[in-house]
Amino acid sequence: MSAVAERTTIQVRPLTPVIGAEISGVDLRQPLDAATVAILKAAIHQWRVLFFRDQPITDAQQLAFGRAFGPLTPAHPIAEGLDDHPEIWQRKAAEYKSRRPDVTVPSAPPPRDNKGWHIDITFVANPNRYTILRGIDIPAYGGDTLFANLVRAYDGLSEPIKRLIDPLKTVHRTSGYDRAGSGKARRDGRATGPFVSLHPLVRIHPETGEKVLFVNPGTTSHIVGLKEPESRGILEMLINEITRPEYQVRFHWSPHALVLWDNQAVAHAGPIDYAHFDLPRVVRRITVAGELPQGPDGFRSQALEGELFNVLG
Ligand code: OGA
Ligand code: MN
């Protein structure tokens, strides 16, 4: 048996036919060899989100794992990272409490109830390529995360709707949620927004060439060039498609679990149950830098307000 074959004991076990696979036989405390990285890259492009269990790794090991997939960004364009690791965003359960629907009377125009569904950081013109979330303090029950396959959501549309949306562009802006940290100066001196970007509505996946329904239920404000009711109606229809249960997988966390998702092909929703209970939940997130999304006609995303997401390496 060759040295490579001996090391690649890794197993990829799909969890649904359309999204999500659990990875076993890999120890993230060790540097990944090239064969393992190649298997993980193929698996992420096929299954979109990979789940690892029982990986008691350090912050530095999480960073090393992320760098196997490309240079990292800071924790967030607005929120601060950890003092000793500016790439790491620590998130506590209290952040998800405000996601209780129907507690306020909507003002006009009503904020969209996105039920927590979003794509990470699309208010910048160069959203991150991958997100890596590590469980630090995980409740015994509750606090699950949902993931949806945006390639399947596009594929499932009828041909006339695909033809309609293929050339369209949308505006994405910082939502109330992402604005939470604004107002305070950043340690690195960068501006804290507002961030507004112009994106293709349909994105060509940079690695697989597939078409992705690139609508962010959290931050896509409107479709450019349409009348407001047309834009609102089409976005609502597309968001209904994105959040169809048959395109989803639901991850139940366990201590030392880690999740890697392709933010170019996945929408996700953080815990939807924190309005109902109070168990601690802490996760630490890093993001691998991405490129400017490209539409089917070659259009590249543009920043309308605010800087690009910077890259730390
Ligand atoms: C994120 C996120 C969801 C969760 O960190 O980008 O959406 O379940 N987290 O904590
Ligand atoms: Mn997210």
CSV table of C-alpha atoms and ligand atoms in Angstrom, one decimal:
chain,number,residue,atom,x,y,z
A,1,MET,CA,0.0,0.0,0.0
A,2,SER,CA,1.4,3.4,-0.9
A,3,ALA,CA,1.9,6.1,1.8
A,4,VAL,CA,-0.9,8.1,0.4
A,5,ALA,CA,-3.3,5.2,0.4
A,6,GLU,CA,-2.4,4.4,4.0
A,7,ARG,CA,-3.2,8.0,5.1
A,8,THR,CA,-6.5,8.4,3.3
A,9,THR,CA,-8.7,6.5,5.6
A,10,ILE,CA,-11.2,9.3,5.2
A,11,GLN,CA,-14.9,8.4,4.7
A,12,VAL,CA,-17.6,10.5,3.2
A,13,ARG,CA,-21.1,9.5,4.2
A,14,PRO,CA,-24.0,11.4,2.5
A,15,LEU,CA,-26.9,12.4,4.8
A,16,THR,CA,-29.5,13.2,2.2
A,17,PRO,CA,-29.5,12.8,-1.6
A,18,VAL,CA,-29.1,16.5,-2.2
A,19,ILE,CA,-27.0,18.1,0.5
A,20,GLY,CA,-24.8,17.3,3.5
A,21,ALA,CA,-22.2,14.6,4.2
A,22,GLU,CA,-20.5,13.4,7.4
A,23,ILE,CA,-16.8,13.0,7.2
A,24,SER,CA,-15.0,10.4,9.4
A,25,GLY,CA,-11.4,9.0,9.5
A,26,VAL,CA,-9.7,12.4,9.6
A,27,ASP,CA,-8.0,14.0,12.6
A,28,LEU,CA,-8.1,17.8,12.3
A,29,ARG,CA,-5.4,18.1,15.0
A,30,GLN,CA,-2.9,17.0,12.4
A,31,PRO,CA,-1.9,18.9,9.2
A,32,LEU,CA,-4.0,17.6,6.3
A,33,ASP,CA,-2.0,15.9,3.5
A,34,ALA,CA,-2.7,16.8,-0.1
A,35,ALA,CA,-4.7,13.7,-0.8
A,36,THR,CA,-7.1,14.4,2.1
A,37,VAL,CA,-7.5,18.0,1.0
A,38,ALA,CA,-8.3,16.8,-2.5
A,39,ILE,CA,-11.0,14.4,-1.2
A,40,LEU,CA,-12.5,17.1,1.0
A,41,LYS,CA,-12.6,19.6,-1.9
A,42,ALA,CA,-14.4,17.1,-4.1
A,43,ALA,CA,-16.8,16.2,-1.3
A,44,ILE,CA,-17.7,19.9,-0.6
A,45,HIS,CA,-18.4,20.5,-4.3
A,46,GLN,CA,-20.7,17.4,-4.4
A,47,TRP,CA,-22.3,17.7,-0.9
A,48,ARG,CA,-22.0,21.5,-0.2
A,49,VAL,CA,-21.7,21.1,3.5
A,50,LEU,CA,-19.4,18.7,5.4
A,51,PHE,CA,-19.9,17.7,9.1
A,52,PHE,CA,-17.0,16.5,11.3
A,53,ARG,CA,-17.6,15.1,14.7
A,54,ASP,CA,-15.4,14.6,17.8
A,55,GLN,CA,-12.7,17.0,16.7
A,56,PRO,CA,-11.3,18.6,19.9
A,57,ILE,CA,-9.1,21.1,18.2
A,58,THR,CA,-7.6,24.5,19.3
A,59,ASP,CA,-8.2,27.9,17.7
A,60,ALA,CA,-4.8,27.6,15.9
A,61,GLN,CA,-5.8,24.2,14.5
A,62,GLN,CA,-9.1,25.6,13.2
A,63,LEU,CA,-7.2,28.3,11.5
A,64,ALA,CA,-4.7,25.8,9.9
A,65,PHE,CA,-7.7,23.7,8.7
A,66,GLY,CA,-9.3,26.8,7.1
A,67,ARG,CA,-6.0,27.8,5.4
A,68,ALA,CA,-5.9,24.4,3.7
A,69,PHE,CA,-8.8,25.8,1.6
A,70,GLY,CA,-7.4,29.3,0.9
A,71,PRO,CA,-6.4,32.5,2.6
A,72,LEU,CA,-8.7,33.7,5.5
A,73,THR,CA,-10.6,36.9,6.0
A,74,PRO,CA,-10.9,38.8,9.3
A,75,ALA,CA,-13.7,37.5,11.5
A,76,HIS,CA,-16.3,39.9,10.0
A,77,PRO,CA,-16.4,43.2,8.1
A,78,ILE,CA,-18.2,44.8,11.1
A,79,ALA,CA,-18.0,42.6,14.2
A,80,GLU,CA,-14.7,42.2,15.9
A,81,GLY,CA,-12.7,38.9,16.1
A,82,LEU,CA,-11.1,37.5,19.2
A,83,ASP,CA,-8.2,39.6,20.7
A,84,ASP,CA,-5.6,36.9,20.0
A,85,HIS,CA,-7.1,35.6,16.7
A,86,PRO,CA,-8.7,38.4,14.6
A,87,GLU,CA,-9.9,35.8,12.1
A,88,ILE,CA,-12.2,34.1,14.7
A,89,TRP,CA,-15.7,35.3,15.3
A,90,GLN,CA,-17.1,33.9,18.6
A,91,ARG,CA,-20.9,33.8,18.6
A,92,LYS,CA,-23.1,33.2,21.6
A,93,ALA,CA,-26.7,32.1,21.7
A,94,ALA,CA,-28.0,35.5,22.8
A,95,GLU,CA,-27.3,36.6,19.2
A,96,TYR,CA,-30.0,34.3,17.9
A,97,LYS,CA,-32.7,35.3,20.4
A,98,SER,CA,-33.8,38.3,18.3
A,99,ARG,CA,-34.9,35.9,15.6
A,100,ARG,CA,-38.2,35.3,17.2
A,101,PRO,CA,-40.8,36.0,14.4
A,102,ASP,CA,-44.0,38.1,14.9
A,103,VAL,CA,-43.0,39.9,18.1
A,104,THR,CA,-43.1,43.3,16.5
A,105,VAL,CA,-45.8,44.8,14.3
A,106,PRO,CA,-44.1,45.3,10.9
A,107,SER,CA,-43.7,48.9,9.8
A,108,ALA,CA,-44.3,49.7,6.1
A,109,PRO,CA,-42.6,48.2,4.1
A,110,PRO,CA,-42.6,45.1,6.4
A,111,PRO,CA,-39.2,43.6,7.0
A,112,ARG,CA,-39.0,40.2,5.2
A,113,ASP,CA,-39.4,37.3,7.7
A,114,ASN,CA,-36.4,35.3,6.5
A,115,LYS,CA,-36.7,32.8,9.4
A,116,GLY,CA,-32.9,33.2,9.9
A,117,TRP,CA,-32.0,32.0,6.4
A,118,HIS,CA,-29.0,33.8,4.9
A,119,ILE,CA,-25.8,33.5,2.9
A,120,ASP,CA,-22.8,34.8,4.8
A,121,ILE,CA,-21.5,38.4,4.1
A,122,THR,CA,-23.1,39.0,0.7
A,123,PHE,CA,-23.4,42.7,1.6
A,124,VAL,CA,-19.7,42.9,0.4
A,125,ALA,CA,-18.9,42.4,-3.3
A,126,ASN,CA,-16.6,39.5,-2.5
A,127,PRO,CA,-18.4,37.3,0.0
A,128,ASN,CA,-16.4,34.5,1.6
A,129,ARG,CA,-15.9,31.2,-0.3
A,130,TYR,CA,-16.2,28.8,2.7
A,131,THR,CA,-17.4,29.2,6.3
A,132,ILE,CA,-16.0,26.9,9.1
A,133,LEU,CA,-18.0,26.8,12.3
A,134,ARG,CA,-16.7,25.0,15.4
A,135,GLY,CA,-18.7,24.0,18.4
A,136,ILE,CA,-17.3,25.3,21.7
A,137,ASP,CA,-20.2,25.0,24.1
A,138,ILE,CA,-23.0,22.9,22.6
A,139,PRO,CA,-26.4,22.3,24.3
A,140,ALA,CA,-27.5,18.7,24.8
A,141,TYR,CA,-30.6,19.4,22.7
A,142,GLY,CA,-31.7,22.2,20.4
A,143,GLY,CA,-29.6,24.7,18.6
A,144,ASP,CA,-29.5,22.9,15.3
A,145,THR,CA,-28.3,24.5,12.1
A,146,LEU,CA,-30.2,24.2,8.7
A,147,PHE,CA,-28.5,24.2,5.3
A,148,ALA,CA,-30.0,24.5,1.8
A,149,ASN,CA,-28.5,23.7,-1.6
A,150,LEU,CA,-28.8,26.8,-3.9
A,151,VAL,CA,-27.8,24.8,-7.0
A,152,ARG,CA,-30.7,22.5,-6.5
A,153,ALA,CA,-33.0,25.5,-5.9
A,154,TYR,CA,-32.0,26.9,-9.2
A,155,ASP,CA,-32.2,23.6,-11.1
A,156,GLY,CA,-35.8,23.1,-9.7
A,157,LEU,CA,-37.1,26.2,-11.4
A,158,SER,CA,-39.0,26.1,-14.6
A,159,GLU,CA,-37.2,27.0,-17.8
A,160,PRO,CA,-39.2,30.3,-18.4
A,161,ILE,CA,-38.3,31.5,-14.9
A,162,LYS,CA,-34.7,30.5,-15.4
A,163,ARG,CA,-34.6,32.6,-18.6
A,164,LEU,CA,-36.2,35.5,-16.8
A,165,ILE,CA,-33.8,35.6,-13.9
A,166,ASP,CA,-30.5,34.6,-15.6
A,167,PRO,CA,-29.6,38.1,-16.7
A,168,LEU,CA,-30.9,40.0,-13.6
A,169,LYS,CA,-28.9,41.8,-10.9
A,170,THR,CA,-29.8,42.4,-7.3
A,171,VAL,CA,-28.7,44.7,-4.5
A,172,HIS,CA,-27.6,43.2,-1.2
A,173,ARG,CA,-27.2,45.5,1.9
A,174,THR,CA,-26.2,45.1,5.5
A,175,SER,CA,-29.3,44.0,7.4
A,176,GLY,CA,-30.2,45.1,10.9
A,177,TYR,CA,-28.6,41.9,12.2
A,178,ASP,CA,-25.3,42.5,10.5
A,179,ARG,CA,-25.3,46.1,11.5
A,180,ALA,CA,-25.4,45.1,15.2
A,181,GLY,CA,-21.7,46.0,15.8
A,182,SER,CA,-21.7,49.2,13.7
A,183,GLY,CA,-21.1,52.6,15.3
A,184,LYS,CA,-18.0,51.4,17.2
A,185,ALA,CA,-14.6,51.9,15.7
A,186,ARG,CA,-12.8,48.8,14.6
A,187,ARG,CA,-9.4,47.8,16.0
A,188,ASP,CA,-8.0,47.6,12.4
A,189,GLY,CA,-9.4,51.0,11.5
A,190,ARG,CA,-11.6,49.8,8.7
A,191,ALA,CA,-15.0,51.4,8.1
A,192,THR,CA,-18.0,49.5,9.6
A,193,GLY,CA,-20.3,50.1,6.8
A,194,PRO,CA,-23.0,50.5,5.6
A,195,PHE,CA,-22.1,48.0,3.0
A,196,VAL,CA,-24.1,47.7,-0.3
A,197,SER,CA,-23.2,45.5,-3.2
A,198,LEU,CA,-24.5,44.7,-6.7
A,199,HIS,CA,-24.6,41.0,-7.5
A,200,PRO,CA,-25.8,38.7,-10.3
A,201,LEU,CA,-29.1,37.0,-9.3
A,202,VAL,CA,-27.8,33.8,-10.8
A,203,ARG,CA,-24.1,33.0,-10.0
A,204,ILE,CA,-21.8,30.7,-11.8
A,205,HIS,CA,-20.1,28.5,-9.2
A,206,PRO,CA,-16.4,29.3,-9.7
A,207,GLU,CA,-15.2,25.7,-9.2
A,208,THR,CA,-18.0,23.6,-10.7
A,209,GLY,CA,-19.5,25.9,-13.3
A,210,GLU,CA,-23.0,25.2,-12.0
A,211,LYS,CA,-25.7,27.9,-11.8
A,212,VAL,CA,-26.5,29.0,-8.2
A,213,LEU,CA,-29.7,30.8,-7.1
A,214,PHE,CA,-27.8,33.7,-5.5
A,215,VAL,CA,-30.6,35.3,-3.5
A,216,ASN,CA,-29.8,36.0,0.2
A,217,PRO,CA,-33.1,35.8,2.2
A,218,GLY,CA,-31.3,38.0,4.8
A,219,THR,CA,-29.8,40.8,2.8
A,220,THR,CA,-31.1,40.9,-0.9
A,221,SER,CA,-33.1,44.1,-0.9
A,222,HIS,CA,-34.4,44.2,-4.5
A,223,ILE,CA,-33.9,43.2,-8.1
A,224,VAL,CA,-32.5,46.1,-10.2
A,225,GLY,CA,-34.7,47.5,-13.0
A,226,LEU,CA,-38.0,46.0,-11.9
A,227,LYS,CA,-41.0,47.7,-10.4
A,228,GLU,CA,-41.1,47.3,-6.6
A,229,PRO,CA,-44.0,44.9,-6.5
A,230,GLU,CA,-42.4,42.8,-9.3
A,231,SER,CA,-39.1,42.7,-7.4
A,232,ARG,CA,-40.8,41.9,-4.1
A,233,GLY,CA,-43.0,39.1,-5.6
A,234,ILE,CA,-40.2,37.4,-7.5
A,235,LEU,CA,-37.8,37.5,-4.5
A,236,GLU,CA,-40.5,36.0,-2.3
A,237,MET,CA,-41.1,33.3,-4.8
A,238,LEU,CA,-37.4,32.5,-5.1
A,239,ILE,CA,-36.9,32.6,-1.3
A,240,ASN,CA,-39.7,30.1,-1.0
A,241,GLU,CA,-37.9,27.8,-3.4
A,242,ILE,CA,-34.6,28.2,-1.5
A,243,THR,CA,-36.2,27.2,1.8
A,244,ARG,CA,-38.0,24.1,0.4
A,245,PRO,CA,-37.5,21.2,2.9
A,246,GLU,CA,-36.3,18.9,0.1
A,247,TYR,CA,-33.2,21.0,-0.5
A,248,GLN,CA,-32.2,20.9,3.1
A,249,VAL,CA,-30.2,19.1,5.7
A,250,ARG,CA,-30.4,19.8,9.4
A,251,PHE,CA,-27.4,19.4,11.6
A,252,HIS,CA,-27.7,18.5,15.3
A,253,TRP,CA,-24.5,19.6,17.0
A,254,SER,CA,-22.4,17.5,19.4
A,255,PRO,CA,-19.4,18.5,21.5
A,256,HIS,CA,-16.4,19.2,19.3
A,257,ALA,CA,-18.3,19.1,16.0
A,258,LEU,CA,-17.1,21.3,13.2
A,259,VAL,CA,-19.0,22.3,10.0
A,260,LEU,CA,-17.5,23.4,6.7
A,261,TRP,CA,-19.9,24.8,4.1
A,262,ASP,CA,-19.5,26.2,0.6
A,263,ASN,CA,-20.9,29.7,1.0
A,264,GLN,CA,-21.0,30.0,-2.8
A,265,ALA,CA,-23.7,27.3,-3.0
A,266,VAL,CA,-25.4,27.1,0.3
A,267,ALA,CA,-27.9,29.2,2.4
A,268,HIS,CA,-28.2,28.4,6.1
A,269,ALA,CA,-30.2,29.2,9.1
A,270,GLY,CA,-28.8,29.3,12.6
A,271,PRO,CA,-30.7,28.0,15.6
A,272,ILE,CA,-34.4,28.8,15.3
A,273,ASP,CA,-35.3,27.6,18.8
A,274,TYR,CA,-33.5,30.2,21.0
A,275,ALA,CA,-36.8,32.0,21.6
A,276,HIS,CA,-37.9,28.9,23.4
A,277,PHE,CA,-35.0,27.9,25.8
A,278,ASP,CA,-31.9,29.2,27.4
A,279,LEU,CA,-29.1,26.7,27.2
A,280,PRO,CA,-25.6,28.1,26.5
A,281,ARG,CA,-24.3,27.7,23.0
A,282,VAL,CA,-21.0,29.1,21.8
A,283,VAL,CA,-19.5,28.5,18.3
A,284,ARG,CA,-16.4,30.0,16.7
A,285,ARG,CA,-16.4,30.9,13.0
A,286,ILE,CA,-13.7,31.5,10.4
A,287,THR,CA,-14.1,32.4,6.8
A,288,VAL,CA,-12.0,31.6,3.7
A,289,ALA,CA,-11.7,34.5,1.3
A,290,GLY,CA,-13.8,34.5,-1.9
A,291,GLU,CA,-13.8,36.2,-5.3
A,292,LEU,CA,-16.3,38.6,-7.0
A,293,PRO,CA,-19.3,36.5,-8.0
A,294,GLN,CA,-19.9,36.2,-11.8
A,295,GLY,CA,-23.2,35.9,-13.6
A,296,PRO,CA,-24.1,33.8,-16.6
A,297,ASP,CA,-23.3,36.8,-18.9
A,298,GLY,CA,-19.9,37.4,-17.3
A,299,PHE,CA,-21.1,40.3,-15.1
A,300,ARG,CA,-18.9,40.6,-12.0
A,301,SER,CA,-20.2,41.9,-8.6
A,302,GLN,CA,-19.5,45.4,-7.7
A,303,ALA,CA,-19.3,47.3,-4.4
A,304,LEU,CA,-21.8,50.2,-4.3
A,305,GLU,CA,-21.0,51.3,-0.8
A,306,GLY,CA,-18.2,50.2,1.6
A,307,GLU,CA,-15.0,48.3,1.0
A,308,LEU,CA,-14.3,44.8,-0.1
A,309,PHE,CA,-13.9,42.1,2.5
A,310,ASN,CA,-10.1,42.1,3.1
A,311,VAL,CA,-7.8,39.1,3.2
A,312,LEU,CA,-5.4,38.3,6.0
A,313,GLY,CA,-3.8,35.2,4.5
B,1,OGA,C1,-22.7,31.7,11.0
B,1,OGA,C2,-24.0,31.2,11.3
B,1,OGA,C3,-25.3,29.5,12.5
B,1,OGA,C4,-25.2,28.8,13.7
B,1,OGA,O1,-21.9,31.6,12.0
B,1,OGA,O2,-22.5,32.2,9.9
B,1,OGA,O3,-24.9,31.5,10.5
B,1,OGA,O4,-25.9,27.7,13.8
B,1,OGA,N1,-24.1,30.3,12.3
B,1,OGA,O5,-24.5,29.2,14.7
B,2,MN,MN,-24.1,32.6,8.8
